[in-house]
GROMACS .gro file of C-alpha atoms in nm:
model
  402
    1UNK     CA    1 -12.104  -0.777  10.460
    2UNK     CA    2 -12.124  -0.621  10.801
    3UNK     CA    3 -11.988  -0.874  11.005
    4UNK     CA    4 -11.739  -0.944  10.770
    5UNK     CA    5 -11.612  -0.531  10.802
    6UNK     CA    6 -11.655  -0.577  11.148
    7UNK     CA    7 -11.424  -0.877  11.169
    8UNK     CA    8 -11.185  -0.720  10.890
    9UNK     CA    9 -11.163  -0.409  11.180
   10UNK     CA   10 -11.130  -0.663  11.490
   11UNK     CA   11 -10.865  -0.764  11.287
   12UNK     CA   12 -10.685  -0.478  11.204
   13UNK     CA   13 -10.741  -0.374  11.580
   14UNK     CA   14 -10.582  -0.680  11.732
   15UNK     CA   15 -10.263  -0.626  11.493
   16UNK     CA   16 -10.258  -0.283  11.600
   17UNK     CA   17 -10.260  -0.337  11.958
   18UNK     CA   18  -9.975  -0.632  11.954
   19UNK     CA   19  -9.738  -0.411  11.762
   20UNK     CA   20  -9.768  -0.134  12.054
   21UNK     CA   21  -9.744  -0.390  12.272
   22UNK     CA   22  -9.444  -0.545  12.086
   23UNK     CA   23  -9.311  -0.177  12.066
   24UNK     CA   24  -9.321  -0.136  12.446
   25UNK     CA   25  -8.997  -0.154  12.651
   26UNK     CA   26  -9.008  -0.444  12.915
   27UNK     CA   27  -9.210  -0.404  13.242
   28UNK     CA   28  -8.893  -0.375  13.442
   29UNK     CA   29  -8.788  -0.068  13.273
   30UNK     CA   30  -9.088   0.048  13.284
   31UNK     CA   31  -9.077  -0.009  13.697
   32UNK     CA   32  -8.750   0.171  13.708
   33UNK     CA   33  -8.835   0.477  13.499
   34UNK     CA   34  -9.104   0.505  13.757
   35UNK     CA   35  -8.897   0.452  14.084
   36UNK     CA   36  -8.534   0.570  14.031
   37UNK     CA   37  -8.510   0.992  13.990
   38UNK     CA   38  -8.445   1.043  13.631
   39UNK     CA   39  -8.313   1.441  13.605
   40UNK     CA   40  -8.228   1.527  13.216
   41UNK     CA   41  -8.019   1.851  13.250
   42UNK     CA   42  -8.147   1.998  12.942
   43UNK     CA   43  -8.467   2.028  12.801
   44UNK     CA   44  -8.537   2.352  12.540
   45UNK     CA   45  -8.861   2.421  12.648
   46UNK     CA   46  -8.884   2.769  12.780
   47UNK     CA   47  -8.776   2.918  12.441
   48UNK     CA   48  -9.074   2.741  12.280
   49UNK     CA   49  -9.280   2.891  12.527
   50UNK     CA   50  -9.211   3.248  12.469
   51UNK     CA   51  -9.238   3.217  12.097
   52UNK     CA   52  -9.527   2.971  12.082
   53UNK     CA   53  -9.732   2.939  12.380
   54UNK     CA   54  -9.851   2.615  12.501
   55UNK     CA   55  -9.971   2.480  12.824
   56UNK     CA   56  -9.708   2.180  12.895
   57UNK     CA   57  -9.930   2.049  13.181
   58UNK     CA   58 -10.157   1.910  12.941
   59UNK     CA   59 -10.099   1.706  12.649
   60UNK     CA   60  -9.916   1.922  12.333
   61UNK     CA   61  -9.874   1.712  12.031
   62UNK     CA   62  -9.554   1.835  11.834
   63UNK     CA   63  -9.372   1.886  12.147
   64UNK     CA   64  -9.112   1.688  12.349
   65UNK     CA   65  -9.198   1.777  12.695
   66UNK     CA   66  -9.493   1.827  12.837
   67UNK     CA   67  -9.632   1.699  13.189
   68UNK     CA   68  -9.802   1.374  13.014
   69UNK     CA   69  -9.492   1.220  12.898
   70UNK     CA   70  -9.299   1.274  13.189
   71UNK     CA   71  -9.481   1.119  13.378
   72UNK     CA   72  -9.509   0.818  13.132
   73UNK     CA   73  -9.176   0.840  13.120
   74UNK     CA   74  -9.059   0.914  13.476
   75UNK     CA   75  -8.931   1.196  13.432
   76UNK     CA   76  -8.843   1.407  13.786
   77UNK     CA   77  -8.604   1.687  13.703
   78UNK     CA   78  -8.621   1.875  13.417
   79UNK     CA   79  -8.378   2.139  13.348
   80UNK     CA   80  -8.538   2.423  13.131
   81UNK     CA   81  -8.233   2.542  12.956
   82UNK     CA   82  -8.293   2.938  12.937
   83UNK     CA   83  -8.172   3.008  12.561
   84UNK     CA   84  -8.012   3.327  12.458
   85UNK     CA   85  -7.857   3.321  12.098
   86UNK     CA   86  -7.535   3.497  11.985
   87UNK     CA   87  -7.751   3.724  11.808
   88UNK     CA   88  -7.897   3.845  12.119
   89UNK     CA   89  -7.617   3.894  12.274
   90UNK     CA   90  -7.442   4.111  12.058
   91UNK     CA   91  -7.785   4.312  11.975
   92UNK     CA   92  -7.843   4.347  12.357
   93UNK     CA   93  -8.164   4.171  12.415
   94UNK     CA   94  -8.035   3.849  12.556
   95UNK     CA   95  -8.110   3.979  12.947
   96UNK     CA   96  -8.432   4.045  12.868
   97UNK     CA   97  -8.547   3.751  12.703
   98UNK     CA   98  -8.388   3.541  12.931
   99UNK     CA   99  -8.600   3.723  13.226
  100UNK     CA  100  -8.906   3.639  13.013
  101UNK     CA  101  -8.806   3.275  12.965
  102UNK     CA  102  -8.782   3.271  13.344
  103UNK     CA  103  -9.120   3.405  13.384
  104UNK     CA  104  -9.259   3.164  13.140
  105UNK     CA  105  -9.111   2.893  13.350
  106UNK     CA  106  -9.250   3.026  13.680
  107UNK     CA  107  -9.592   3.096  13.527
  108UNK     CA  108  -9.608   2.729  13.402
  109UNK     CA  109  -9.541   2.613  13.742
  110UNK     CA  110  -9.808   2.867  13.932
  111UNK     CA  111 -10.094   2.761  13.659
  112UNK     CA  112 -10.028   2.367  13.802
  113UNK     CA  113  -9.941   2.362  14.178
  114UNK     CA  114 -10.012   1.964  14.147
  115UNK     CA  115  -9.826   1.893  13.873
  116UNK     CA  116  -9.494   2.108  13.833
  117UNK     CA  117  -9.271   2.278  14.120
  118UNK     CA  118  -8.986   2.467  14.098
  119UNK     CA  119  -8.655   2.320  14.204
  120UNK     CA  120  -8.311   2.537  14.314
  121UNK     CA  121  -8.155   2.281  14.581
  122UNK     CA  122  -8.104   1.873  14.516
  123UNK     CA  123  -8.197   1.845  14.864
  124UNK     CA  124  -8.540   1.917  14.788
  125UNK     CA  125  -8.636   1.648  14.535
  126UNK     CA  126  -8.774   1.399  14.757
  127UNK     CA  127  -8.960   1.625  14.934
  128UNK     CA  128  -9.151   1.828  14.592
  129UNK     CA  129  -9.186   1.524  14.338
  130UNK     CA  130  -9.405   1.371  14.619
  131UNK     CA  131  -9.735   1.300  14.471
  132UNK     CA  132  -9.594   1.305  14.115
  133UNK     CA  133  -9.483   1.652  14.055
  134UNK     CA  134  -9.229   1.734  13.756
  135UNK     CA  135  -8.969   1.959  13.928
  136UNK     CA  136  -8.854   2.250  13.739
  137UNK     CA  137  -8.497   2.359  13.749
  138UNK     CA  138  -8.337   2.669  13.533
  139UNK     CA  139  -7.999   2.654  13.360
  140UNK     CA  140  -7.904   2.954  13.176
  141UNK     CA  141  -7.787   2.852  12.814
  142UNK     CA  142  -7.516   3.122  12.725
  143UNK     CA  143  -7.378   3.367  12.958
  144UNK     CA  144  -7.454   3.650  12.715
  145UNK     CA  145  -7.761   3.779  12.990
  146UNK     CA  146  -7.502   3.882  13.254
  147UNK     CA  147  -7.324   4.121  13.007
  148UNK     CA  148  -7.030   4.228  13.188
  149UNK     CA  149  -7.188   4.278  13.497
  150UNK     CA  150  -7.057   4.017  13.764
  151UNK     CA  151  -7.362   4.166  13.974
  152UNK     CA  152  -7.600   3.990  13.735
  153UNK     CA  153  -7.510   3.607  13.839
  154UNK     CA  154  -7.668   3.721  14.194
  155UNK     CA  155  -7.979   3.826  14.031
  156UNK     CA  156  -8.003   3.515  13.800
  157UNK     CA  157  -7.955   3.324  14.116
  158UNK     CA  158  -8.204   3.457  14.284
  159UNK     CA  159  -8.430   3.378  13.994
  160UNK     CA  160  -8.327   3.028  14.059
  161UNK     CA  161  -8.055   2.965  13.799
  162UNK     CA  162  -7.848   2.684  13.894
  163UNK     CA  163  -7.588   2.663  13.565
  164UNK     CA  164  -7.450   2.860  13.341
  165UNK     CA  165  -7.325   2.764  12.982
  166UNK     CA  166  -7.043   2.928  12.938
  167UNK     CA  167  -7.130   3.041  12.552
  168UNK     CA  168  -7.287   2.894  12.280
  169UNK     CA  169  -7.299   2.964  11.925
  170UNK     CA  170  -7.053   3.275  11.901
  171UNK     CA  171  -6.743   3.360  12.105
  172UNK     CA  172  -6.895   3.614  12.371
  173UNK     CA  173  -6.756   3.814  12.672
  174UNK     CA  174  -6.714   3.518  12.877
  175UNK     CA  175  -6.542   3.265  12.641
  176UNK     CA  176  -6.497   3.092  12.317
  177UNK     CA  177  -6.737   2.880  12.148
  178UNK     CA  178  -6.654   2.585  12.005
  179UNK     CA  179  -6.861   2.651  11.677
  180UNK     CA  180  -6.634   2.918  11.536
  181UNK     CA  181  -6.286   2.901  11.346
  182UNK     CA  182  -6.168   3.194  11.501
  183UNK     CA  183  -6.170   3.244  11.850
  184UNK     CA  184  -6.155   3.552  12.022
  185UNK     CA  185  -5.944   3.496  12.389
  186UNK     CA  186  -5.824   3.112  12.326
  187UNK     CA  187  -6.019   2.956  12.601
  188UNK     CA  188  -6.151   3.246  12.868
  189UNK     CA  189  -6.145   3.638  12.836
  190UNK     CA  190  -5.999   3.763  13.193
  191UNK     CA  191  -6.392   3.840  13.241
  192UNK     CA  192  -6.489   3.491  13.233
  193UNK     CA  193  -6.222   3.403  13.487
  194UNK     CA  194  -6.393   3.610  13.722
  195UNK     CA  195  -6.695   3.530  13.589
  196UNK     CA  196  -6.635   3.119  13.700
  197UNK     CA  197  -6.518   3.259  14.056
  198UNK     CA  198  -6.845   3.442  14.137
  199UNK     CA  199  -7.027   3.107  14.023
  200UNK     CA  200  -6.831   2.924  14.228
  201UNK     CA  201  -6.907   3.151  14.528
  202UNK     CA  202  -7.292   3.144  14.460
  203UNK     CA  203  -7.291   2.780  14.408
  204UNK     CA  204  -7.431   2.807  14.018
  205UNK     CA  205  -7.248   2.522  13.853
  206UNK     CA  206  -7.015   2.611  13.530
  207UNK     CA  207  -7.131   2.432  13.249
  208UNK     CA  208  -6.845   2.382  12.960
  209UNK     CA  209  -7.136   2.208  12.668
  210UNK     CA  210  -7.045   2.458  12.363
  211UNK     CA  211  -6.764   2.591  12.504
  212UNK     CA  212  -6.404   2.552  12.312
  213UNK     CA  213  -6.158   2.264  12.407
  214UNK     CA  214  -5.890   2.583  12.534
  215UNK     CA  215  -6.225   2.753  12.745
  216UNK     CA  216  -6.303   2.376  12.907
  217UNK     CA  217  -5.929   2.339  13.008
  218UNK     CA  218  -5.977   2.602  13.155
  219UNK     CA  219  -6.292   2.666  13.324
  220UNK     CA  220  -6.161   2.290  13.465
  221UNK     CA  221  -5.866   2.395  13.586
  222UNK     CA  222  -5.997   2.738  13.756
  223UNK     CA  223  -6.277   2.600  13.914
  224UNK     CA  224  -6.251   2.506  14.293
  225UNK     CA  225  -6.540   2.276  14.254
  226UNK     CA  226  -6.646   2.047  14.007
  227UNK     CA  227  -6.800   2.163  13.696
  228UNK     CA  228  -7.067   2.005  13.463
  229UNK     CA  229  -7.104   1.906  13.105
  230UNK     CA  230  -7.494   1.958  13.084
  231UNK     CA  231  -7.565   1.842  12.708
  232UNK     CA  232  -7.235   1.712  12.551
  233UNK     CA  233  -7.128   1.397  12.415
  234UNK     CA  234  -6.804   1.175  12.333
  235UNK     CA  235  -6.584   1.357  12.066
  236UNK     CA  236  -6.496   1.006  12.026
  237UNK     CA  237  -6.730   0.896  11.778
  238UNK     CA  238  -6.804   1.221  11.596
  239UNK     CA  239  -6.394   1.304  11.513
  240UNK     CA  240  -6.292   1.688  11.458
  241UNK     CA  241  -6.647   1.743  11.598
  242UNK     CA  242  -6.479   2.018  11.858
  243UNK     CA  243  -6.852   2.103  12.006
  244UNK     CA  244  -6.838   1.718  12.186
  245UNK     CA  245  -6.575   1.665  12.438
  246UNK     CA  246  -6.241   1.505  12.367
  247UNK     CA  247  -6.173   1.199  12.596
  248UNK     CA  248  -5.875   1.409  12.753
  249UNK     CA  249  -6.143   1.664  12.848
  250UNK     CA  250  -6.378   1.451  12.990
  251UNK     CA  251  -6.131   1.328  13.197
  252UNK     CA  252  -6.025   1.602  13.345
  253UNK     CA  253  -6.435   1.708  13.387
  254UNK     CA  254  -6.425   1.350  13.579
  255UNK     CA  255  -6.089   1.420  13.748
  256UNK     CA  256  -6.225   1.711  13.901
  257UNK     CA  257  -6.555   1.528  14.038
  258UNK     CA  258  -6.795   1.670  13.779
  259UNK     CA  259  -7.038   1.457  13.541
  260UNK     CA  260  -7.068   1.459  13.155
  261UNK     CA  261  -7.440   1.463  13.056
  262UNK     CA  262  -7.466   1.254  12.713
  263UNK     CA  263  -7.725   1.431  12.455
  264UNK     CA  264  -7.965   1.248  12.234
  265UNK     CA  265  -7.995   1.451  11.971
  266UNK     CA  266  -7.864   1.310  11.639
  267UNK     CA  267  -7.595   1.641  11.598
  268UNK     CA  268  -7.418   1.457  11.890
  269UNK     CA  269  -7.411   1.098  11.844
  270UNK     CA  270  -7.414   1.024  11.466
  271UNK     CA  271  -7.083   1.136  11.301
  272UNK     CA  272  -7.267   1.255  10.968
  273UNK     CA  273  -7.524   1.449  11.166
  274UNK     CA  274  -7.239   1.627  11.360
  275UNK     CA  275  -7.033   1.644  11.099
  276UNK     CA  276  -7.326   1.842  10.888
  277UNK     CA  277  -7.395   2.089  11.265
  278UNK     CA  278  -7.034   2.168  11.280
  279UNK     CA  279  -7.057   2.264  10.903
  280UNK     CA  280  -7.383   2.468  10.917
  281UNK     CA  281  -7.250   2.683  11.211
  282UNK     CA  282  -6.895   2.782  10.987
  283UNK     CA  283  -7.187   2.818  10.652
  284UNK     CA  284  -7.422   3.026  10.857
  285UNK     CA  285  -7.144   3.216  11.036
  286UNK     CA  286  -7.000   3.334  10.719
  287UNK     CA  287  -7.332   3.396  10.565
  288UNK     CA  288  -7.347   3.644  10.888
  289UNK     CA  289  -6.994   3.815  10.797
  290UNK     CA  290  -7.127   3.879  10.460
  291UNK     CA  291  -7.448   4.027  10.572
  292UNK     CA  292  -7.230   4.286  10.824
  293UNK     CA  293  -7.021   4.399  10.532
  294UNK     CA  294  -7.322   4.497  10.349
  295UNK     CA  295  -7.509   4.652  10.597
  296UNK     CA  296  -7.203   4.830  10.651
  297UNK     CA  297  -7.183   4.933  10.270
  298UNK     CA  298  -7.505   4.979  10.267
  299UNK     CA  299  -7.616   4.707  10.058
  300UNK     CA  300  -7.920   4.494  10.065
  301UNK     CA  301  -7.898   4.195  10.292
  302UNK     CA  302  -7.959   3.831  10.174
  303UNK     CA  303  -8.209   3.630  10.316
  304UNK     CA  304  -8.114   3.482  10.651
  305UNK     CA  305  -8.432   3.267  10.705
  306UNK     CA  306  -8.401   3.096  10.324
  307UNK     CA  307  -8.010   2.981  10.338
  308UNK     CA  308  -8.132   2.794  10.661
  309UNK     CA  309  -8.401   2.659  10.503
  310UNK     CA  310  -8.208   2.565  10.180
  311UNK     CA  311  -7.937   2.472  10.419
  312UNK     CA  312  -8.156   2.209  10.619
  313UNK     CA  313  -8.326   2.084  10.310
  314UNK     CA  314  -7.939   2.016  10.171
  315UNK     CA  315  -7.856   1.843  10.472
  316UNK     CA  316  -8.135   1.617  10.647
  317UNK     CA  317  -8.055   1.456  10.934
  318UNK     CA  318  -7.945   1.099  10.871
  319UNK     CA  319  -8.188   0.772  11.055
  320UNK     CA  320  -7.995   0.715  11.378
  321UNK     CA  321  -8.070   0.408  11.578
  322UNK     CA  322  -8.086   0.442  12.010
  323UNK     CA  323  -7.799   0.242  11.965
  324UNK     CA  324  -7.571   0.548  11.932
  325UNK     CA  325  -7.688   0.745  12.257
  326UNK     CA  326  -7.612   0.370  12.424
  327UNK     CA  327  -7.282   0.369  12.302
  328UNK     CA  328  -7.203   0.703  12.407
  329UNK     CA  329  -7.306   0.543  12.754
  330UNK     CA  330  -7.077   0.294  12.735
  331UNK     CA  331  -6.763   0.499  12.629
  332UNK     CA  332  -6.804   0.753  12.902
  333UNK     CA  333  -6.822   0.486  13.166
  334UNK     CA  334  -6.552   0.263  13.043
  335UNK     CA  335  -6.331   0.617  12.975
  336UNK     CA  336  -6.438   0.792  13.272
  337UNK     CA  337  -6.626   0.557  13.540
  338UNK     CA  338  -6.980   0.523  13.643
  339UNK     CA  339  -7.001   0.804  13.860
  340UNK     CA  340  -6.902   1.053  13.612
  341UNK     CA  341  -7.207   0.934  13.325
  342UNK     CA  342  -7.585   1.171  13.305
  343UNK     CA  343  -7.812   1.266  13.038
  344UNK     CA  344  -7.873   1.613  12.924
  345UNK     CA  345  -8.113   1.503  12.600
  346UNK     CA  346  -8.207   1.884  12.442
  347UNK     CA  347  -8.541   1.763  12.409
  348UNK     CA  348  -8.702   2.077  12.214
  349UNK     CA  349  -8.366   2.209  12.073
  350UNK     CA  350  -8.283   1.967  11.811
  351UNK     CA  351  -8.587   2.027  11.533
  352UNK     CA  352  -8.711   1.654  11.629
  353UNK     CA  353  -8.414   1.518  11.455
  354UNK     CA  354  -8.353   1.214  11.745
  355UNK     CA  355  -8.264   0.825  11.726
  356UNK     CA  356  -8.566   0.597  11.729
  357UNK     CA  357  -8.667   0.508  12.054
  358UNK     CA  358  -8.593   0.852  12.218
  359UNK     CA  359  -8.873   1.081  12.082
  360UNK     CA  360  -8.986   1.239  12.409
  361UNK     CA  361  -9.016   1.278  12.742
  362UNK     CA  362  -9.169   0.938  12.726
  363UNK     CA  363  -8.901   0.740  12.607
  364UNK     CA  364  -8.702   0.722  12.870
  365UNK     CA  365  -8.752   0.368  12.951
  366UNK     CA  366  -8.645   0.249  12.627
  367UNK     CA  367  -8.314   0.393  12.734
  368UNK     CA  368  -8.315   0.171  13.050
  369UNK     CA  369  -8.429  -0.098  12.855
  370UNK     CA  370  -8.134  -0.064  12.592
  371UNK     CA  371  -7.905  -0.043  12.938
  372UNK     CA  372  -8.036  -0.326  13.100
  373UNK     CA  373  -8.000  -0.545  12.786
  374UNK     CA  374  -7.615  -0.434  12.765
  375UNK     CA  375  -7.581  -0.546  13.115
  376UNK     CA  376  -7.580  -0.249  13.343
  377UNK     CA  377  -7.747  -0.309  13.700
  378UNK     CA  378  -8.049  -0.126  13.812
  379UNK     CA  379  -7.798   0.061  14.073
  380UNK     CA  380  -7.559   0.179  13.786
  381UNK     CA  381  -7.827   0.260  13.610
  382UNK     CA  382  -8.015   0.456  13.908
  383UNK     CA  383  -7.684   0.652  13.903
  384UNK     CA  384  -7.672   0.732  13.545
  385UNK     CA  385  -8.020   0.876  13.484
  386UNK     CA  386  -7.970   1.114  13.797
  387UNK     CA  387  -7.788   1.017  14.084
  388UNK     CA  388  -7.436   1.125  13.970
  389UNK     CA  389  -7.559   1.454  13.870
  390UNK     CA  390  -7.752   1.528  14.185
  391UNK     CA  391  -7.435   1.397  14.404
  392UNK     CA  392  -7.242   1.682  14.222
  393UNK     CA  393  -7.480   1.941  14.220
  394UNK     CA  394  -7.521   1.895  14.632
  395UNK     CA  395  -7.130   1.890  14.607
  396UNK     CA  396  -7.126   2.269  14.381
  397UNK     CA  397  -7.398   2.356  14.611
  398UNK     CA  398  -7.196   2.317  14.992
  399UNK     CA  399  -6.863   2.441  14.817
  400UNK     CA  400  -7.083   2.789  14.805
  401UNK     CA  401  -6.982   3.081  15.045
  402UNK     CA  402  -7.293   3.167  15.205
   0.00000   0.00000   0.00000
C-alpha cells in the first residue's frame, strides 16, 4: 500500500511539474525579459501601500508587483502611478495623500538599498539597475494635487515626479475626463494650458491616458515637446470606448514624437469589459449626483460601497485571452510605427481582472513570447518593452529650461 501511494504521488508530481514546464514561455523569452530594459509606465502600487501595507521587496501573494516577480520577470522600471481620485480632489485631500504615496514609495526604496532605487532621469538606468535593482519612478495619476497652484509642479518635481495625468475619473481644474457625459471646458480649462507649459519647462512629461479626445487634441497641439500616453489603448477595438485613444489621436501623439503605452487590463482590450468600465463610471457618476442632491436636502445618503459591489457582481469581467493586449501591439505599430509602441500594464489598478498569461510582474515574458511568435525581432521588441519610451522621456527631459 505504501509504495503504491508513493508511486500514485511520484505520479501526480511528475504531471505536475511537466504542465509548469509546458506552461513556461520559451527560453529565449525568457533570455530577453532578462537582458533588454523592460519599463511598464504604470503600476498602482503606491495606493495599495498606503491603505494596506506590505513590504514589496519580499514575496506578497495577492499582489501584482512586488520585487520577486520582477525580477522573474525582468522587470527594470516601474512607474508607481501616484493615485488621487476625483473624490479627493474636490474634498481637498488629494495633495496630501499624494505626498504620503510619495513617502510610501521612498520608504520602500530606503528599507531595500539592494533591491529597489529611485529613478528621476533615463540616463540613469544603466547605471542603478546594476546588480539587479528594480528602479522606482513616480508618475502622478490626476493633476488634482497641484490645485491651482502652478508652484506645486516644482514641488512634485522635486519629489521626483516625472508625469502627470492630466485627470482621471472627473473633469477637474486642469481638464476633462473622458469618463463623464458632460464636460466642463471641452478639452483644457485656460489653467491647464498653463498648467502643460510649466511641465514642459520642468521637463515632467504630459500624460493624456483618461483625458477627453478635445483635452488630448489639445494638450498635443500645445505641447512643445512630445507628450505620453502612459496606460491607454487602441479605441480601435473597444468602439465609443472614449477613455482609449482614437487612431486620429494616436497619431497625432506619434506625430508629435511621443509613445502610446498599451494597458493590459481587460477594461482596455476586451470590448465587453470596456464597454461595462465606460458604463460603471456614467452608473456610479449619477449615483454621485443623486447622493449631492440629498445631502443637500438633507436626506439620507444611499450606500456608495453596496451599488459598487452590486455593480461588479452585475458585471464580471469577461475571460480575455493575451491575445488581445498582442493585438493592441500590432495595431499601434502598423497605425503608428514601431517607435511610437510601450506598455503601461496598471498592474494593481484593475481588481486582478487581466488576460491569461499577464497576471504579474512575472509575466512579462509571455508577452515576448506571444511577440516573437507573431514575428517581431528581438530589436523591435527591445524597443517596445522600453526603449521607445526611454528615447522620449530623455527627449521631454533636454527640451526642459534649466
Amino acid at each position: 500500500m505504501m509504495r503504491t501511494a508513493l508511486l500514485r504521488s511520484a505520479i501526480v508530481l511528475a504531471l505536475a511539474c511537466a504542465a509548469t514546464a509546458a506552461a513556461q514561455p520559451p527560453e529565449a523569452a525568457r533570455r530577453l525579459a532578462q537582458d533588454a530594459v523592460i519599463v511598464d509606465t504604470h503600476i498602482d502600487a503606491p495606493g495599495i501601500l498606503v491603505g494596506d501595507w506590505a513590504d514589496l521587496g519580499q514575496a506578497v501573494p495577492g499582489r501584482e508587483f512586488d520585487y520577486p516577480r520582477a525580477r522573474e520577470g525582468g522587470l527594470d522600471v516601474a512607474f508607481m502611478a501616484i493615485y488621487t481620485s476625483a473624490a479627493r480632489d474636490e474634498d481637498g485631500s488629494a495633495r496630501q495623500v499624494a505626498h504620503q504615496q510619495i513617502d510610501a514609495v521612498e520608504a520602500l526604496a530606503a528599507r531595500h538599498p539592494d533591491r529597489f532605487a529611485l529613478l528621476t532621469s533615463p540616463g540613469d538606468v544603466e547605471r542603478l539597475r546594476a546588480g539587479g535593482r528594480v528602479l522606482l519612478a513616480l508618475g502622478m495619476e490626476n493633476g488634482g494635487p497641484i490645485g491651482d497652484d502652478l508652484a506645486e509642479l516644482e514641488r512634485f518635481h522635486q519629489r521626483g515626479v516625472r508625469y502627470i495625468t492630466l485627470a482621471h475619473s472627473g473633469n477637474n481644474r486642469i481638464a476633462d475626463s473622458s469618463y463623464t457625459l458632460e464636460k466642463r471646458w471641452n478639452g483644457l480649462s485656460p489653467f491647464g494650458r498653463e498648467v502643460i507649459a510649466e511641465m514642459n519647462r520642468l521637463g515632467i512629461m504630459v500624460d493624456v491616458s483618461h483625458i477627453s479626445d478635445a483635452a488630448t487634441a489639445q494638450a498635443v497641439e500645445l505641447s512643445r515637446v512630445p507628450v505620453i500616453a502612459s496606460h491607454s489603448a487602441l479605441r480601435h477595438f473597444t468602439p465609443d470606448f472614449e477613455r482609449n485613444l482614437s487612431d486620429e489621436l494616436a497619431k497625432a501623439i506619434a506625430a508629435k514624437g511621443g509613445v502610446i503605452q498599451i494597458p493590459f487590463g481587460n477594461a482596455f482590450v476586451n470590448p465587453q469589459a470596456a464597454a461595462n468600465t465606460q458604463a460603471y463610471f456614467r452608473a456610479i457618476g449619477e449615483f454621485d449626483r443623486r447622493n449631492n442632491e440629498r445631502a443637500a436636502a438633507g436626506e439620507p445618503l444611499e450606500d456608495r460601497r453596496a451599488f459598487v459591489a452590486k455593480w461588479d457582481a452585475e458585471h464580471p469581467s469577461p475571460p480575455t485571452a493575451i491575445d488581445a493586449v498582442l493585438d493592441q501591439i500590432d495595431h499601434a505599430v502598423k497605425l503608428v510605427g514601431i517607435d511610437h509602441a510601450g506598455i503601461g500594464s496598471d498592474f494593481d489598478g484593475v481588481d486582478g481582472n487581466l488576460p491569461e498569461g499577464l497576471k504579474s510582474v512575472a509575466d512579462f515574458p509571455n508577452f515576448i513570447a506571444g511577440l516573437q511568435a507573431r514575428g517581431y525581432a528581438d530589436t523591435d521588441i527591445r524597443k517596445i518593452l522600453g526603449g521607445n519610451f526611454l528615447r522620449v522621456w530623455a527627449e521631454i527631459e533636454a527640451g526642459a529650461e534649466r
